[in-house]
mmCIF file of C-alpha atoms in Angstrom:
data_model
loop_
_atom_site.group_PDB
_atom_site.id
_atom_site.type_symbol
_atom_site.label_atom_id
_atom_site.label_comp_id
_atom_site.label_asym_id
_atom_site.label_seq_id
_atom_site.Cartn_x
_atom_site.Cartn_y
_atom_site.Cartn_z
ATOM 1 C CA UNK A 1 101.118 72.913 77.205
ATOM 2 C CA UNK A 2 99.855 74.538 80.388
ATOM 3 C CA UNK A 3 101.895 74.236 83.570
ATOM 4 C CA UNK A 4 99.161 72.221 85.331
ATOM 5 C CA UNK A 5 99.142 69.563 82.583
ATOM 6 C CA UNK A 6 102.924 69.630 82.233
ATOM 7 C CA UNK A 7 103.606 68.974 85.910
ATOM 8 C CA UNK A 8 101.033 66.159 85.984
ATOM 9 C CA UNK A 9 102.610 64.576 82.911
ATOM 10 C CA UNK A 10 106.167 64.858 84.257
ATOM 11 C CA UNK A 11 105.106 63.428 87.613
ATOM 12 C CA UNK A 12 103.384 60.476 85.903
ATOM 13 C CA UNK A 13 106.426 59.810 83.691
ATOM 14 C CA UNK A 14 108.622 59.473 86.778
ATOM 15 C CA UNK A 15 106.016 57.443 88.728
ATOM 16 C CA UNK A 16 105.954 60.018 91.524
ATOM 17 C CA UNK A 17 102.779 60.464 93.561
ATOM 18 C CA UNK A 18 101.507 63.881 94.611
ATOM 19 C CA UNK A 19 102.564 63.080 98.179
ATOM 20 C CA UNK A 20 106.106 62.178 97.097
ATOM 21 C CA UNK A 21 106.452 65.306 94.972
ATOM 22 C CA UNK A 22 105.082 67.436 97.811
ATOM 23 C CA UNK A 23 107.645 65.913 100.175
ATOM 24 C CA UNK A 24 110.503 66.658 97.778
ATOM 25 C CA UNK A 25 109.291 70.248 97.320
ATOM 26 C CA UNK A 26 108.631 70.784 101.059
ATOM 27 C CA UNK A 27 104.970 71.641 100.455
ATOM 28 C CA UNK A 28 101.675 69.893 101.200
ATOM 29 C CA UNK A 29 99.962 67.394 98.895
ATOM 30 C CA UNK A 30 97.042 69.838 98.670
ATOM 31 C CA UNK A 31 99.409 72.457 97.236
ATOM 32 C CA UNK A 32 100.604 70.058 94.513
ATOM 33 C CA UNK A 33 96.977 69.145 93.790
ATOM 34 C CA UNK A 34 96.156 72.850 93.475
ATOM 35 C CA UNK A 35 98.979 73.338 90.968
ATOM 36 C CA UNK A 36 97.865 70.337 88.918
ATOM 37 C CA UNK A 37 94.287 71.556 88.780
ATOM 38 C CA UNK A 38 95.421 74.978 87.526
ATOM 39 C CA UNK A 39 94.393 76.850 90.683
ATOM 40 C CA UNK A 40 97.812 78.268 91.451
ATOM 41 C CA UNK A 41 101.520 78.367 90.725
ATOM 42 C CA UNK A 42 104.563 77.557 92.836
ATOM 43 C CA UNK A 43 106.992 80.254 93.907
ATOM 44 C CA UNK A 44 110.389 80.611 92.242
ATOM 45 C CA UNK A 45 112.180 78.446 94.828
ATOM 46 C CA UNK A 46 109.706 75.582 94.331
ATOM 47 C CA UNK A 47 110.018 75.959 90.553
ATOM 48 C CA UNK A 48 113.819 75.684 90.720
ATOM 49 C CA UNK A 49 113.563 72.571 92.853
ATOM 50 C CA UNK A 50 110.894 71.126 90.561
ATOM 51 C CA UNK A 51 113.081 71.728 87.509
ATOM 52 C CA UNK A 52 115.865 69.718 89.196
ATOM 53 C CA UNK A 53 113.503 66.877 90.170
ATOM 54 C CA UNK A 54 112.143 66.596 86.616
ATOM 55 C CA UNK A 55 115.549 67.222 84.927
ATOM 56 C CA UNK A 56 114.216 70.200 82.994
ATOM 57 C CA UNK A 57 114.346 74.010 83.060
ATOM 58 C CA UNK A 58 111.932 76.577 84.438
ATOM 59 C CA UNK A 59 111.363 77.807 80.863
ATOM 60 C CA UNK A 60 110.198 74.313 79.908
ATOM 61 C CA UNK A 61 107.858 74.153 82.899
ATOM 62 C CA UNK A 62 106.196 77.528 82.293
ATOM 63 C CA UNK A 63 105.143 79.373 79.154
ATOM 64 C CA UNK A 64 106.140 83.011 78.662
ATOM 65 C CA UNK A 65 102.694 84.250 79.737
ATOM 66 C CA UNK A 66 102.761 82.048 82.833
ATOM 67 C CA UNK A 67 106.226 83.370 83.771
ATOM 68 C CA UNK A 68 105.002 86.979 83.466
ATOM 69 C CA UNK A 69 101.888 86.174 85.510
ATOM 70 C CA UNK A 70 103.986 84.451 88.177
ATOM 71 C CA UNK A 71 106.398 87.390 88.371
ATOM 72 C CA UNK A 72 103.479 89.834 88.733
ATOM 73 C CA UNK A 73 101.900 87.671 91.445
ATOM 74 C CA UNK A 74 105.173 87.450 93.380
ATOM 75 C CA UNK A 75 105.669 91.213 93.139
ATOM 76 C CA UNK A 76 102.115 91.787 94.411
ATOM 77 C CA UNK A 77 102.713 89.344 97.283
ATOM 78 C CA UNK A 78 105.978 91.101 98.189
ATOM 79 C CA UNK A 79 104.201 94.486 98.264
ATOM 80 C CA UNK A 80 101.425 93.037 100.460
ATOM 81 C CA UNK A 81 103.990 91.621 102.899
ATOM 82 C CA UNK A 82 105.894 94.913 103.014
ATOM 83 C CA UNK A 83 102.644 96.788 103.626
ATOM 84 C CA UNK A 84 101.667 94.388 106.437
ATOM 85 C CA UNK A 85 105.094 94.859 107.991
ATOM 86 C CA UNK A 86 104.995 98.654 107.736
ATOM 87 C CA UNK A 87 101.393 98.989 108.927
ATOM 88 C CA UNK A 88 101.997 96.499 111.736
ATOM 89 C CA UNK A 89 105.084 98.356 112.968
ATOM 90 C CA UNK A 90 103.259 101.715 112.772
ATOM 91 C CA UNK A 91 100.312 100.336 114.757
ATOM 92 C CA UNK A 92 102.558 98.701 117.378
ATOM 93 C CA UNK A 93 104.467 101.994 117.708
ATOM 94 C CA UNK A 94 101.243 103.472 119.074
ATOM 95 C CA UNK A 95 102.747 102.092 122.285
ATOM 96 C CA UNK A 96 104.805 105.302 122.319
ATOM 97 C CA UNK A 97 101.689 107.198 123.362
ATOM 98 C CA UNK A 98 101.765 105.265 126.664
ATOM 99 C CA UNK A 99 105.453 105.961 127.303
ATOM 100 C CA UNK A 100 106.070 109.488 126.018
ATOM 101 C CA UNK A 101 104.371 112.625 127.407
ATOM 102 C CA UNK A 102 102.120 113.274 124.414
ATOM 103 C CA UNK A 103 99.022 114.221 126.378
ATOM 104 C CA UNK A 104 98.255 117.651 127.751
ATOM 105 C CA UNK A 105 96.763 118.828 131.029
ATOM 106 C CA UNK A 106 95.355 122.341 130.670
ATOM 107 C CA UNK A 107 95.491 124.616 133.728
ATOM 108 C CA UNK A 108 94.541 128.266 134.150
ATOM 109 C CA UNK A 109 98.177 129.403 134.296
ATOM 110 C CA UNK A 110 100.054 126.746 132.332
ATOM 111 C CA UNK A 111 99.956 123.561 130.255
ATOM 112 C CA UNK A 112 101.660 120.296 131.240
ATOM 113 C CA UNK A 113 102.716 117.530 128.842
ATOM 114 C CA UNK A 114 102.116 114.165 130.536
ATOM 115 C CA UNK A 115 101.883 110.456 129.773
ATOM 116 C CA UNK A 116 98.400 109.024 129.360
ATOM 117 C CA UNK A 117 98.215 107.611 132.896
ATOM 118 C CA UNK A 118 98.769 111.131 134.325
ATOM 119 C CA UNK A 119 96.116 112.778 132.173
ATOM 120 C CA UNK A 120 93.793 114.875 134.348
ATOM 121 C CA UNK A 121 90.514 114.318 132.549
ATOM 122 C CA UNK A 122 87.239 112.444 132.896
ATOM 123 C CA UNK A 123 87.871 108.767 133.579
ATOM 124 C CA UNK A 124 85.756 107.633 130.630
ATOM 125 C CA UNK A 125 87.808 109.806 128.220
ATOM 126 C CA UNK A 126 91.039 108.312 129.594
ATOM 127 C CA UNK A 127 89.499 104.824 129.267
ATOM 128 C CA UNK A 128 88.589 105.492 125.610
ATOM 129 C CA UNK A 129 92.188 106.629 124.929
ATOM 130 C CA UNK A 130 93.537 103.463 126.580
ATOM 131 C CA UNK A 131 91.129 101.232 124.627
ATOM 132 C CA UNK A 132 92.103 102.929 121.361
ATOM 133 C CA UNK A 133 95.831 102.566 122.016
ATOM 134 C CA UNK A 134 95.619 98.949 123.219
ATOM 135 C CA UNK A 135 93.320 97.931 120.354
ATOM 136 C CA UNK A 136 95.687 99.538 117.815
ATOM 137 C CA UNK A 137 98.702 97.759 119.323
ATOM 138 C CA UNK A 138 96.892 94.392 119.293
ATOM 139 C CA UNK A 139 95.836 94.890 115.664
ATOM 140 C CA UNK A 140 99.442 95.815 114.788
ATOM 141 C CA UNK A 141 100.682 92.575 116.362
ATOM 142 C CA UNK A 142 98.057 90.624 114.391
ATOM 143 C CA UNK A 143 99.237 92.342 111.179
ATOM 144 C CA UNK A 144 102.832 91.335 111.889
ATOM 145 C CA UNK A 145 101.902 87.736 112.752
ATOM 146 C CA UNK A 146 99.703 87.371 109.641
ATOM 147 C CA UNK A 147 102.154 88.974 107.191
ATOM 148 C CA UNK A 148 102.288 85.824 105.081
ATOM 149 C CA UNK A 149 98.557 85.076 105.288
ATOM 150 C CA UNK A 150 96.992 84.918 101.831
ATOM 151 C CA UNK A 151 93.377 84.658 103.007
ATOM 152 C CA UNK A 152 91.360 86.848 100.608
ATOM 153 C CA UNK A 153 89.091 88.259 103.315
ATOM 154 C CA UNK A 154 92.080 89.246 105.474
ATOM 155 C CA UNK A 155 93.896 90.798 102.500
ATOM 156 C CA UNK A 156 90.771 92.801 101.630
ATOM 157 C CA UNK A 157 90.054 94.199 105.120
ATOM 158 C CA UNK A 158 93.450 94.680 106.774
ATOM 159 C CA UNK A 159 94.463 97.934 105.036
ATOM 160 C CA UNK A 160 91.142 99.813 105.365
ATOM 161 C CA UNK A 161 90.795 98.572 108.957
ATOM 162 C CA UNK A 162 94.273 99.780 109.911
ATOM 163 C CA UNK A 163 93.635 103.162 108.265
ATOM 164 C CA UNK A 164 90.253 103.498 110.032
ATOM 165 C CA UNK A 165 91.808 102.738 113.429
ATOM 166 C CA UNK A 166 94.412 105.464 112.901
ATOM 167 C CA UNK A 167 91.814 107.964 111.661
ATOM 168 C CA UNK A 168 89.672 107.144 114.721
ATOM 169 C CA UNK A 169 92.654 107.751 117.015
ATOM 170 C CA UNK A 170 93.293 111.126 115.329
ATOM 171 C CA UNK A 171 89.650 112.178 115.711
ATOM 172 C CA UNK A 172 89.642 111.120 119.380
ATOM 173 C CA UNK A 173 92.853 113.073 120.058
ATOM 174 C CA UNK A 174 91.498 116.182 118.311
ATOM 175 C CA UNK A 175 88.128 116.038 120.115
ATOM 176 C CA UNK A 176 89.878 115.741 123.491
ATOM 177 C CA UNK A 177 92.348 118.529 122.552
ATOM 178 C CA UNK A 178 95.440 116.305 122.610
ATOM 179 C CA UNK A 179 97.555 118.004 119.943
ATOM 180 C CA UNK A 180 100.772 115.992 120.326
ATOM 181 C CA UNK A 181 98.979 112.650 120.341
ATOM 182 C CA UNK A 182 97.014 113.670 117.236
ATOM 183 C CA UNK A 183 100.294 114.635 115.500
ATOM 184 C CA UNK A 184 101.769 111.205 116.292
ATOM 185 C CA UNK A 185 98.723 109.424 114.848
ATOM 186 C CA UNK A 186 98.668 111.793 111.870
ATOM 187 C CA UNK A 187 102.300 110.953 111.086
ATOM 188 C CA UNK A 188 101.391 107.237 111.118
ATOM 189 C CA UNK A 189 98.418 107.908 108.830
ATOM 190 C CA UNK A 190 100.578 109.889 106.389
ATOM 191 C CA UNK A 191 103.155 107.092 106.368
ATOM 192 C CA UNK A 192 100.456 104.508 105.627
ATOM 193 C CA UNK A 193 98.830 106.716 102.992
ATOM 194 C CA UNK A 194 102.174 107.379 101.285
ATOM 195 C CA UNK A 195 102.904 103.651 101.101
ATOM 196 C CA UNK A 196 99.403 102.906 99.741
ATOM 197 C CA UNK A 197 99.825 105.497 96.982
ATOM 198 C CA UNK A 198 103.385 104.405 96.155
ATOM 199 C CA UNK A 199 102.473 100.710 95.935
ATOM 200 C CA UNK A 200 99.696 101.273 93.354
#
C-alpha cells in the first residue's frame, strides 16, 4: 500500500483528524493533506514521530521504493541548502571589495592600490562598481535567508542568477582595468563553479 493511503488509513483507525496529526507532528494541516494526497513525503524526523504515534515502524509506513525516493530527495535538498549557503556567503563576501584596497589608481609614475571610495575614476564608473557590489551583497543575503525555501521558481533561478552577477562583476572589473577586484570575483566564480560540478 502506498504511503498516502497508509497514513490516511492509520489516522482513521485512531480517529485522529488531519489537524490533530499535524499538531502532533509540528507541521501544518496542509502538509498532512499533501502527504495524504500523494503530493509529498515527510522528512525523516516527521516519519520517526509518525511511527511512534501510529505504533508502527518506518519500514511499515514506506515501501522500499518510497524509502529510496525519500532518501534521494533529502540528499538533493541538503545539496541545495549547502549550495545556497556557499553561494550566499561568497556573494556577501563581495563586501571585502569595499574594505580592502583592491582597486587601482594608475598614474604616470606609479600605481596605487586603494579602496573603492578612493578610486580616481569617472563618477559613473565608480557608481556602477558600487551598484554591482551592493546588489551582489543584497542577493547574497537573500540567498542566505531563503536557504530553506523550496519554491520551484526560486530554486530554478538562484544559481544561474548568482553566477551571472559574479560574471558581470568580473567583466566590469576587467573593462575598468581593476585586476585585483577581478581576481577576487574570479575566485568566487571558481568556487561556485567547482561546487556546481561537484554536486552533480
